[in-house]
Tab-separated table of C-alpha atoms in Angstrom:
chain	number	residue	atom	x	y	z
A	7	MET	CA	0.000	0.000	0.000
A	8	LEU	CA	2.747	2.468	0.922
A	9	ALA	CA	4.579	1.870	-2.344
A	10	ASP	CA	1.441	2.848	-4.272
A	11	LEU	CA	1.281	6.397	-2.927
A	12	LYS	CA	1.420	9.039	-5.653
A	13	TYR	CA	2.174	12.748	-5.507
A	14	MET	CA	2.099	15.884	-7.599
A	15	SER	CA	5.200	18.075	-7.851
A	16	GLY	CA	5.557	21.770	-7.103
A	17	PHE	CA	5.387	24.431	-4.400
A	18	GLY	CA	2.279	26.610	-4.154
A	19	ASN	CA	1.010	25.520	-7.554
A	20	GLU	CA	-2.600	25.399	-8.686
A	21	PHE	CA	-3.241	21.671	-8.398
A	22	ALA	CA	-6.230	19.568	-9.413
A	23	SER	CA	-6.809	15.939	-8.454
A	24	GLU	CA	-9.564	13.319	-8.630
A	25	ASP	CA	-9.698	9.884	-7.078
A	26	PRO	CA	-9.525	7.568	-10.134
A	27	ARG	CA	-12.536	5.645	-8.815
A	28	CYS	CA	-14.672	8.699	-9.725
A	29	PRO	CA	-13.429	10.154	-13.010
A	30	GLY	CA	-14.847	13.578	-13.818
A	31	ALA	CA	-15.571	14.395	-10.164
A	32	LEU	CA	-14.203	17.930	-10.571
A	33	PRO	CA	-16.853	20.333	-11.906
A	34	GLU	CA	-16.040	21.817	-15.290
A	35	GLY	CA	-15.843	25.585	-15.680
A	36	GLN	CA	-17.008	26.537	-12.179
A	37	ASN	CA	-16.384	25.870	-8.493
A	38	ASN	CA	-19.860	25.573	-7.017
A	39	PRO	CA	-22.455	24.123	-9.426
A	40	GLN	CA	-26.055	23.684	-8.386
A	41	VAL	CA	-25.473	19.943	-8.362
A	42	CYS	CA	-21.902	18.622	-8.238
A	43	PRO	CA	-20.791	15.522	-10.158
A	44	TYR	CA	-21.576	12.315	-8.247
A	45	ASN	CA	-23.892	14.408	-6.012
A	46	LEU	CA	-20.943	15.601	-3.932
A	47	TYR	CA	-20.854	18.680	-1.710
A	48	ALA	CA	-18.611	21.625	-2.662
A	49	GLU	CA	-16.636	23.162	0.206
A	50	GLN	CA	-13.992	25.889	0.076
A	51	LEU	CA	-11.033	25.888	2.485
A	52	SER	CA	-9.531	29.387	2.724
A	53	GLY	CA	-5.965	29.803	3.946
A	54	SER	CA	-5.915	33.577	3.437
A	55	ALA	CA	-8.325	36.482	3.441
A	56	PHE	CA	-10.435	36.688	0.287
A	57	THR	CA	-8.868	40.036	-0.571
A	58	CYS	CA	-5.186	39.070	-0.265
A	59	PRO	CA	-3.130	39.844	-3.378
A	60	ARG	CA	-3.320	37.078	-5.935
A	61	SER	CA	0.340	36.165	-5.284
A	62	SER	CA	-0.443	35.317	-1.654
A	63	ASN	CA	-4.065	34.167	-1.932
A	64	LYS	CA	-4.499	30.606	-0.630
A	65	ARG	CA	-7.609	28.476	-1.088
A	66	SER	CA	-8.753	25.070	-2.256
A	67	TRP	CA	-12.131	23.649	-3.291
A	68	LEU	CA	-12.993	20.218	-1.912
A	69	TYR	CA	-15.696	17.948	-3.352
A	70	ARG	CA	-16.781	15.604	-0.614
A	71	ILE	CA	-19.388	13.005	0.295
A	72	LEU	CA	-20.516	15.048	3.322
A	73	PRO	CA	-19.397	18.569	4.288
A	74	SER	CA	-17.135	18.969	7.313
A	75	VAL	CA	-19.904	20.807	9.197
A	76	SER	CA	-21.655	17.468	9.830
A	77	HIS	CA	-20.595	16.887	13.429
A	78	LYS	CA	-21.882	17.148	16.994
A	79	PRO	CA	-20.870	20.186	19.129
A	80	PHE	CA	-17.247	20.533	20.211
A	81	GLU	CA	-16.452	20.031	23.875
A	82	SER	CA	-13.262	20.834	25.767
A	83	ILE	CA	-10.909	17.905	26.420
A	84	ASP	CA	-7.687	17.414	28.341
A	85	GLN	CA	-4.752	18.875	26.451
A	86	GLY	CA	-1.945	17.060	28.217
A	87	GLN	CA	1.349	18.911	27.790
A	88	LEU	CA	0.165	21.064	24.891
A	89	THR	CA	0.164	24.723	25.943
A	90	HIS	CA	0.408	28.332	24.816
A	91	ASN	CA	1.072	29.695	28.299
A	92	TRP	CA	4.458	31.372	28.030
A	93	ASP	CA	4.487	32.468	31.690
A	94	GLU	CA	4.484	29.059	33.406
A	95	VAL	CA	8.038	29.479	34.692
A	96	GLU	CA	10.503	32.324	35.089
A	97	PRO	CA	12.627	33.240	32.039
A	98	ASP	CA	15.934	31.403	31.672
A	99	PRO	CA	18.618	32.974	29.436
A	100	ASN	CA	21.052	30.076	29.806
A	101	GLN	CA	22.159	27.814	27.003
A	102	LEU	CA	19.796	24.845	27.191
A	103	ARG	CA	20.229	21.337	25.842
A	104	TRP	CA	17.946	18.321	26.031
A	105	LYS	CA	18.872	14.672	25.836
A	106	PRO	CA	16.691	12.546	23.510
A	107	PHE	CA	13.063	12.856	24.544
A	108	GLU	CA	11.875	9.539	25.939
A	109	ILE	CA	9.104	7.531	24.254
A	110	PRO	CA	6.962	5.417	26.576
A	111	LYS	CA	6.392	1.788	25.713
A	112	ALA	CA	2.929	1.036	24.338
A	113	SER	CA	2.561	-1.609	27.031
A	114	GLN	CA	3.012	1.110	29.664
A	115	LYS	CA	1.027	3.948	28.113
A	116	LYS	CA	-0.527	4.148	24.676
A	117	MET	CA	0.139	7.518	23.091
A	118	ASP	CA	-0.868	8.645	19.604
A	119	PHE	CA	0.250	11.733	17.697
A	120	VAL	CA	-2.204	14.102	19.410
A	121	SER	CA	-1.868	12.789	22.952
A	122	GLY	CA	1.909	12.771	22.392
A	123	LEU	CA	2.190	16.508	21.657
A	124	HIS	CA	4.427	18.272	24.190
A	125	THR	CA	5.089	22.006	23.944
A	126	LEU	CA	8.732	22.848	24.576
A	127	CYS	CA	8.821	26.619	24.037
A	128	GLY	CA	7.168	29.445	22.188
A	129	ALA	CA	6.269	33.122	22.045
A	130	GLY	CA	3.582	35.453	20.792
A	131	ASP	CA	-0.171	35.441	20.915
A	132	ILE	CA	-2.517	32.976	19.236
A	133	LYS	CA	-5.544	35.280	19.345
A	134	SER	CA	-3.770	38.000	17.395
A	135	ASN	CA	-2.260	35.475	14.933
A	136	ASN	CA	1.328	36.386	15.734
A	137	GLY	CA	3.859	33.959	17.142
A	138	ILE	CA	5.274	30.449	17.115
A	139	ALA	CA	5.456	27.316	19.221
A	140	ILE	CA	7.926	24.443	19.163
A	141	HIS	CA	6.522	21.054	20.088
A	142	ILE	CA	7.972	17.581	20.531
A	143	PHE	CA	5.815	14.648	19.480
A	144	ILE	CA	6.336	11.188	20.921
A	145	CYS	CA	3.964	8.347	20.104
A	146	ASN	CA	3.729	4.575	20.007
A	147	THR	CA	0.310	3.924	18.492
A	148	SER	CA	-1.728	5.088	15.506
A	149	MET	CA	-4.714	7.408	15.627
A	150	VAL	CA	-7.815	5.214	15.351
A	151	ASN	CA	-11.060	6.899	14.336
A	152	ARG	CA	-9.519	10.211	15.357
A	153	CYS	CA	-8.333	13.168	13.319
A	154	PHE	CA	-6.852	16.529	14.235
A	155	TYR	CA	-6.926	20.014	12.816
A	156	ASN	CA	-5.302	23.220	13.979
A	157	SER	CA	-7.260	26.468	13.936
A	158	ASP	CA	-4.242	28.385	15.261
A	159	GLY	CA	-1.503	27.873	12.700
A	160	ASP	CA	0.568	25.681	10.394
A	161	PHE	CA	2.515	22.613	11.539
A	162	LEU	CA	5.948	21.944	10.033
A	163	ILE	CA	6.588	18.346	11.107
A	164	VAL	CA	10.120	16.882	11.296
A	165	PRO	CA	10.050	13.130	12.028
A	166	GLN	CA	13.230	11.915	13.691
A	167	LEU	CA	12.461	8.312	14.595
A	168	GLY	CA	9.883	6.223	12.735
A	169	LYS	CA	7.892	7.021	9.629
A	170	LEU	CA	4.468	8.667	9.551
A	171	LEU	CA	1.605	7.683	7.278
A	172	ILE	CA	-0.506	10.825	7.235
A	173	TYR	CA	-4.096	10.745	6.022
A	174	THR	CA	-5.367	14.167	4.966
A	175	GLU	CA	-8.457	15.513	3.245
A	176	PHE	CA	-6.261	15.906	0.147
A	177	GLY	CA	-4.843	12.383	0.124
A	178	LYS	CA	-2.143	10.331	1.841
A	179	MET	CA	1.537	11.091	2.472
A	180	LEU	CA	4.306	8.878	3.793
A	181	VAL	CA	6.826	11.011	5.668
A	182	GLU	CA	10.062	9.384	6.815
A	183	PRO	CA	13.011	10.667	8.858
A	184	ASN	CA	15.036	13.102	6.729
A	185	GLU	CA	11.790	14.292	5.168
A	186	ILE	CA	9.498	17.039	6.425
A	187	CYS	CA	5.864	17.850	5.833
A	188	VAL	CA	3.690	20.910	6.336
A	189	ILE	CA	0.047	20.589	7.359
A	190	GLN	CA	-1.459	24.022	6.943
A	191	ARG	CA	-4.009	25.691	9.174
A	192	GLY	CA	-7.440	24.073	9.180
A	193	MET	CA	-6.507	20.856	7.353
A	194	ARG	CA	-7.748	17.667	8.985
A	195	PHE	CA	-5.292	14.814	9.271
A	196	SER	CA	-4.644	11.550	11.065
A	197	VAL	CA	-1.319	9.821	11.716
A	198	ASP	CA	-0.473	6.125	11.563
A	199	VAL	CA	2.838	4.965	13.051
A	200	PHE	CA	4.641	1.638	12.775
A	201	GLU	CA	6.936	1.732	15.801
A	202	GLU	CA	7.964	4.019	18.619
A	203	THR	CA	8.056	7.398	16.916
A	204	ARG	CA	9.470	10.821	17.740
A	205	GLY	CA	9.968	14.173	16.102
A	206	TYR	CA	9.777	17.938	16.197
A	207	ILE	CA	7.111	20.457	15.181
A	208	LEU	CA	7.437	24.140	14.349
A	209	GLU	CA	4.050	25.852	14.571
A	210	VAL	CA	3.576	29.351	13.142
A	211	TYR	CA	0.554	31.549	13.780
A	212	GLY	CA	-1.008	33.843	11.202
A	213	VAL	CA	1.439	33.290	8.334
A	214	HIS	CA	2.357	30.466	5.989
A	215	PHE	CA	5.723	29.012	5.022
A	216	GLU	CA	7.295	30.222	1.785
A	217	LEU	CA	10.428	29.492	-0.165
A	218	PRO	CA	13.110	32.063	0.714
A	219	ASP	CA	13.960	34.701	-1.852
A	220	LEU	CA	17.196	33.868	-3.665
A	221	GLY	CA	18.478	37.369	-4.485
A	222	PRO	CA	21.844	37.268	-6.276
A	223	ILE	CA	21.903	33.458	-6.031
A	224	GLY	CA	19.638	33.591	-9.074
A	225	ALA	CA	16.767	31.447	-10.265
A	226	ASN	CA	17.959	28.076	-8.937
A	227	GLY	CA	19.248	26.694	-5.682
A	228	LEU	CA	18.441	25.757	-2.076
A	229	ALA	CA	15.063	23.958	-1.960
A	230	ASN	CA	13.819	23.794	-5.532
A	231	PRO	CA	10.027	24.069	-6.007
A	232	ARG	CA	9.797	20.916	-8.126
A	233	ASP	CA	10.989	18.775	-5.209
A	234	PHE	CA	7.972	19.525	-3.011
A	235	LEU	CA	5.286	16.835	-3.225
A	236	VAL	CA	1.526	17.156	-2.767
A	237	PRO	CA	-0.759	14.120	-2.278
A	238	VAL	CA	-3.301	13.064	-4.886
A	239	ALA	CA	-6.995	12.751	-4.075
A	240	TRP	CA	-8.068	9.672	-2.144
A	241	TYR	CA	-11.283	9.053	-0.243
A	242	GLU	CA	-12.959	6.570	2.029
A	243	ASP	CA	-16.745	6.326	2.311
A	244	ARG	CA	-16.702	4.880	5.804
A	245	GLN	CA	-19.494	5.013	8.359
A	246	VAL	CA	-18.493	5.257	12.039
A	247	PRO	CA	-21.789	5.930	13.845
A	248	SER	CA	-21.145	8.569	16.553
A	249	CYS	CA	-17.677	7.131	17.035
A	250	TYR	CA	-15.355	9.253	14.890
A	251	THR	CA	-13.641	11.989	16.914
A	252	VAL	CA	-12.531	15.262	15.359
A	253	ILE	CA	-10.006	17.067	17.584
A	254	ASN	CA	-9.517	20.798	17.127
A	255	LYS	CA	-6.783	23.013	18.559
A	256	TYR	CA	-8.439	26.403	18.994
A	257	GLN	CA	-6.849	29.335	20.860
A	258	GLY	CA	-4.321	26.872	22.273
A	259	LYS	CA	-6.919	24.540	23.789
A	260	LEU	CA	-8.123	21.135	22.594
A	261	PHE	CA	-11.750	20.391	21.753
A	262	ALA	CA	-13.405	17.221	20.436
A	263	ALA	CA	-16.554	16.572	18.411
A	264	LYS	CA	-18.159	13.306	17.353
A	265	GLN	CA	-19.392	12.503	13.866
A	266	ASP	CA	-20.749	9.522	11.977
A	267	VAL	CA	-18.330	9.372	9.043
A	268	SER	CA	-14.660	9.515	8.232
A	269	PRO	CA	-13.558	13.076	7.396
A	270	PHE	CA	-11.374	11.730	4.597
A	271	ASN	CA	-14.289	11.684	2.189
A	272	VAL	CA	-12.958	14.171	-0.370
A	273	VAL	CA	-13.349	12.615	-3.820
A	274	ALA	CA	-11.722	15.467	-5.747
A	275	TRP	CA	-10.152	18.839	-5.083
A	276	HIS	CA	-8.391	21.739	-6.736
A	277	GLY	CA	-6.493	24.772	-5.472
A	278	ASN	CA	-3.187	26.010	-4.091
A	279	TYR	CA	-3.783	25.491	-0.351
A	280	THR	CA	-2.545	21.972	0.318
A	281	PRO	CA	-0.409	19.827	2.595
A	282	TYR	CA	3.011	18.984	1.195
A	283	LYS	CA	6.235	17.142	1.945
A	284	TYR	CA	9.912	17.536	1.048
A	285	ASN	CA	12.974	15.280	1.167
A	286	LEU	CA	15.909	17.105	2.762
A	287	GLU	CA	18.361	15.142	0.610
A	288	ASN	CA	17.156	17.196	-2.365
A	289	PHE	CA	18.435	20.473	-0.908
A	290	MET	CA	20.949	22.129	-3.231
A	291	VAL	CA	23.699	23.283	-0.870
A	292	ILE	CA	25.549	26.532	-1.410
A	293	ASN	CA	28.744	27.153	0.553
A	294	SER	CA	31.883	29.276	0.660
A	295	VAL	CA	34.503	28.159	-1.871
A	296	ALA	CA	37.241	30.677	-0.995
A	297	TYR	CA	37.452	31.741	2.653
A	298	ASP	CA	35.295	32.531	5.702
A	299	HIS	CA	31.682	31.530	6.256
A	300	ALA	CA	28.552	32.502	4.493
A	301	ASP	CA	25.899	33.015	7.166
A	302	PRO	CA	23.708	29.966	7.894
A	303	SER	CA	20.745	31.672	6.214
A	304	ILE	CA	22.079	30.100	3.004
A	305	PHE	CA	20.755	26.799	4.380
A	306	THR	CA	17.144	28.023	4.709
A	307	VAL	CA	14.585	25.553	3.392
A	308	LEU	CA	11.396	27.442	4.274
A	309	THR	CA	10.625	30.805	5.852
A	310	ALA	CA	7.582	32.347	7.508
A	311	LYS	CA	7.950	36.079	7.011
A	312	SER	CA	7.094	38.835	9.465
A	313	VAL	CA	5.869	42.294	8.496
A	314	ARG	CA	9.458	43.582	8.758
A	315	PRO	CA	11.400	43.143	5.512
A	316	GLY	CA	14.094	40.487	5.835
A	317	VAL	CA	13.004	39.411	9.337
A	318	ALA	CA	11.302	36.034	9.773
A	319	ILE	CA	8.751	34.965	12.319
A	320	ALA	CA	10.490	31.627	11.787
A	321	ASP	CA	12.990	30.004	9.439
A	322	PHE	CA	13.553	26.292	8.952
A	323	VAL	CA	17.276	25.777	8.327
A	324	ILE	CA	19.255	22.556	7.793
A	325	PHE	CA	22.946	21.648	7.997
A	326	PRO	CA	23.238	18.958	5.333
A	327	PRO	CA	26.197	16.937	4.049
A	328	ARG	CA	28.487	19.147	1.947
A	329	TRP	CA	32.063	19.955	1.033
A	330	GLY	CA	34.219	22.246	3.180
A	331	VAL	CA	36.974	23.904	1.153
A	332	ALA	CA	37.498	27.356	2.718
A	333	ASP	CA	41.196	28.299	2.960
A	334	HIS	CA	42.849	29.741	6.115
A	335	THR	CA	39.449	29.589	7.814
A	336	PHE	CA	38.066	28.219	11.077
A	337	ARG	CA	35.560	25.940	9.392
A	338	PRO	CA	33.114	24.928	12.139
A	339	PRO	CA	30.309	27.365	13.013
A	340	TYR	CA	31.667	30.569	14.482
A	341	TYR	CA	31.065	31.809	18.023
A	342	HIS	CA	27.913	33.818	17.968
A	343	ARG	CA	25.493	36.087	19.815
A	344	ASN	CA	22.317	36.497	17.809
A	345	CYS	CA	19.317	38.828	17.963
A	346	MET	CA	17.328	35.767	16.849
A	347	SER	CA	16.516	32.716	18.996
A	348	GLU	CA	17.896	29.389	17.753
A	349	PHE	CA	16.404	25.976	18.516
A	350	MET	CA	18.379	23.090	17.073
A	351	GLY	CA	17.464	19.450	16.644
A	352	LEU	CA	19.305	16.444	15.270
A	353	ILE	CA	17.631	13.898	13.011
A	354	LYS	CA	20.659	11.620	12.657
A	355	GLY	CA	24.455	11.543	13.005
A	356	HIS	CA	26.733	13.935	14.890
A	357	TYR	CA	26.590	17.713	14.678
A	358	GLU	CA	29.916	19.136	13.536
A	359	ALA	CA	30.309	21.732	16.311
A	360	LYS	CA	29.516	19.301	19.157
A	361	GLN	CA	30.413	15.722	18.450
A	362	GLU	CA	29.351	14.596	21.932
A	363	GLY	CA	26.297	15.409	24.011
A	364	PHE	CA	24.040	16.687	21.227
A	365	GLN	CA	22.167	13.525	20.267
A	366	PRO	CA	19.520	12.538	17.703
A	367	GLY	CA	16.086	13.107	19.180
A	368	GLY	CA	17.334	15.786	21.554
A	369	GLY	CA	17.625	19.515	21.096
A	370	SER	CA	19.186	22.777	22.186
A	371	LEU	CA	17.989	26.354	22.624
A	372	HIS	CA	20.219	29.404	22.413
A	373	SER	CA	17.992	32.350	23.175
A	374	ALA	CA	18.327	35.886	21.867
A	375	MET	CA	21.810	37.271	22.602
A	376	THR	CA	22.851	34.145	24.524
A	377	PRO	CA	26.413	33.255	23.426
A	378	HIS	CA	27.062	29.881	21.831
A	379	GLY	CA	29.493	28.123	19.540
A	380	PRO	CA	31.813	25.124	19.205
A	381	ASP	CA	32.857	23.259	22.320
A	382	GLY	CA	36.458	23.141	23.516
A	383	ASP	CA	37.399	19.925	21.721
A	384	CYS	CA	35.988	21.156	18.423
A	385	PHE	CA	37.863	24.461	18.690
A	386	GLU	CA	41.208	22.817	19.424
A	387	LYS	CA	40.867	20.308	16.623
A	388	ALA	CA	39.662	22.788	13.993
A	389	SER	CA	42.377	25.316	14.890
A	390	LYS	CA	45.180	22.843	14.290
A	391	THR	CA	43.975	20.620	11.483
A	392	LYS	CA	45.543	20.735	8.044
A	393	LEU	CA	43.048	22.428	5.741
A	394	GLU	CA	42.166	20.260	2.795
A	395	PRO	CA	38.902	19.753	0.916
A	396	GLU	CA	36.775	17.567	3.180
A	397	ARG	CA	33.305	16.204	3.430
A	398	ILE	CA	31.295	17.694	6.279
A	399	ALA	CA	28.297	16.141	8.018
A	400	ASP	CA	28.109	12.953	5.953
A	401	GLY	CA	25.480	10.725	7.553
A	402	THR	CA	24.198	13.664	9.570
A	403	MET	CA	21.215	15.988	9.415
A	404	ALA	CA	20.937	18.752	11.970
A	405	PHE	CA	18.360	21.512	11.643
A	406	MET	CA	17.407	24.820	13.214
A	407	PHE	CA	14.145	26.589	13.944
A	408	GLU	CA	15.230	30.236	14.057
A	409	THR	CA	12.877	33.024	15.108
A	410	SER	CA	12.939	36.760	15.716
A	411	LEU	CA	10.807	36.170	18.834
A	412	SER	CA	12.186	35.681	22.328
A	413	LEU	CA	11.184	32.134	23.250
A	414	ALA	CA	9.825	31.132	26.643
A	415	VAL	CA	10.428	27.541	27.739
A	416	THR	CA	7.480	25.659	29.221
A	417	LYS	CA	7.293	23.955	32.580
A	418	TRP	CA	7.408	20.619	30.771
A	419	GLY	CA	10.577	21.633	28.950
A	420	LEU	CA	12.415	22.876	32.026
A	421	LYS	CA	11.154	20.612	34.793
A	422	MET	CA	8.856	17.773	33.762
A	423	CYS	CA	10.423	16.084	30.724
A	424	ASN	CA	13.469	14.971	32.740
A	425	CYS	CA	15.650	15.348	29.649
A	426	LEU	CA	17.303	18.704	30.368
A	427	ASP	CA	21.102	18.388	30.356
A	428	VAL	CA	22.116	20.408	33.401
A	429	ASN	CA	25.808	20.004	32.513
A	430	TYR	CA	25.552	21.552	29.049
A	431	TYR	CA	27.553	24.641	30.060
A	432	LYS	CA	30.543	22.443	30.865
A	433	CYS	CA	31.277	21.795	27.182
A	434	TRP	CA	32.763	25.318	27.032
A	435	GLU	CA	34.706	25.117	30.301
A	436	THR	CA	37.742	23.640	28.554
A	437	LEU	CA	38.137	26.735	26.366
A	438	ARG	CA	41.339	28.546	27.354
A	439	SER	CA	43.159	31.663	26.317
A	440	HIS	CA	45.655	31.375	23.454
A	441	PHE	CA	46.449	35.087	23.465
A	442	THR	CA	50.036	35.836	22.352
A	443	PRO	CA	50.561	39.587	22.907
A	444	LYS	CA	54.144	39.490	21.550
A	445	SER	CA	53.401	37.469	18.442
A	446	ARG	CA	50.809	38.564	15.896
A	447	ASN	CA	51.262	35.444	13.747
A	448	PRO	CA	51.301	32.381	16.015
A	449	THR	CA	52.022	29.089	14.305
A	450	GLY	CA	49.401	27.144	16.251
A	451	HIS	CA	48.079	26.288	19.665
A	452	LYS	CA	50.191	24.377	22.110
């Protein structure tokens, strides 16, 4: 079944798709005929205001067996460790690092994608559609007769351990580690897993992810639009009398409603507001070929822009395998204090600036203006090594969620997850002075 999944290629395109079991299900020449083909219901899903400029207008038309309004009233449910309360604990400007987030055994506690959402940090205000949240998901069982949709923002999902089979109103996607997917605001989806599964989520409020502008890079490079994949239409006409649960995240709280049918009953659809996925191996890396570093913004896959030109609400950045060839240059990431906040995660391998301690399935947070950089061992090695062309980060994929907002860590992140590495600061304690006031051109460290 998984091998049969099909996709359409492109980023933000106008797509059109019909389940092959119902050829001609898309109306011809109009969106909302008096009677739709196959007696389907027409429903528009708007991802932007009607009056947005055409270049940023997002909407899709769905042709479904029953409209999504066919449900019982929503009622509040327990939200576990999902939160938008950024004042749970006092601010902490320290460098923070987490060991791999633990996944409970299914025999101990069954946890699906929704019940396994844990908010790590965030900032901003959901009600005014301005801000972000970073979540960790840990799960060991599939969602059964349950789906989820987010009224607050878009989810950029980064699986780290275990693949996800995601059912959406637009079709099915298989998303594996080293791939990402984006489920945009309002789209209903359900997640099947096949083993103990873990990953990261970047949620943005009020804006959508875009490809970064390329400027003098030109027309090609970084994440190319053709490499983004959108599912093709697929439906199930499945009755679940009063037993299918639709879970909604609204103003940071969870609500549930019952309905009699599967929500994945869309026979055909067209539009430019869709879920999509991307394989990080397809990223076209650009790097310095002479000396010094280009800033890590050259590794941006997707950006969610703010109203300030050149400043992102959030960027999704990766550090993929590449060549390092810069002459007379300290090649690892430089020491840095940043007006942006940087959360890093590791999908696989070993991050170049910290070979130990920063593990797959864990993370780190360097808040605005908090200093960070290579540990002592990395500095000593990189300062003395003979500079030759070398492969960097083979077998590794680290990433960064970078934001212009000042992130607050949740109570779960600081106290309850039991994964905080309280000794993180010690990785810089071995740094020592190499200052040589009487010699401007030292030959190396001793």
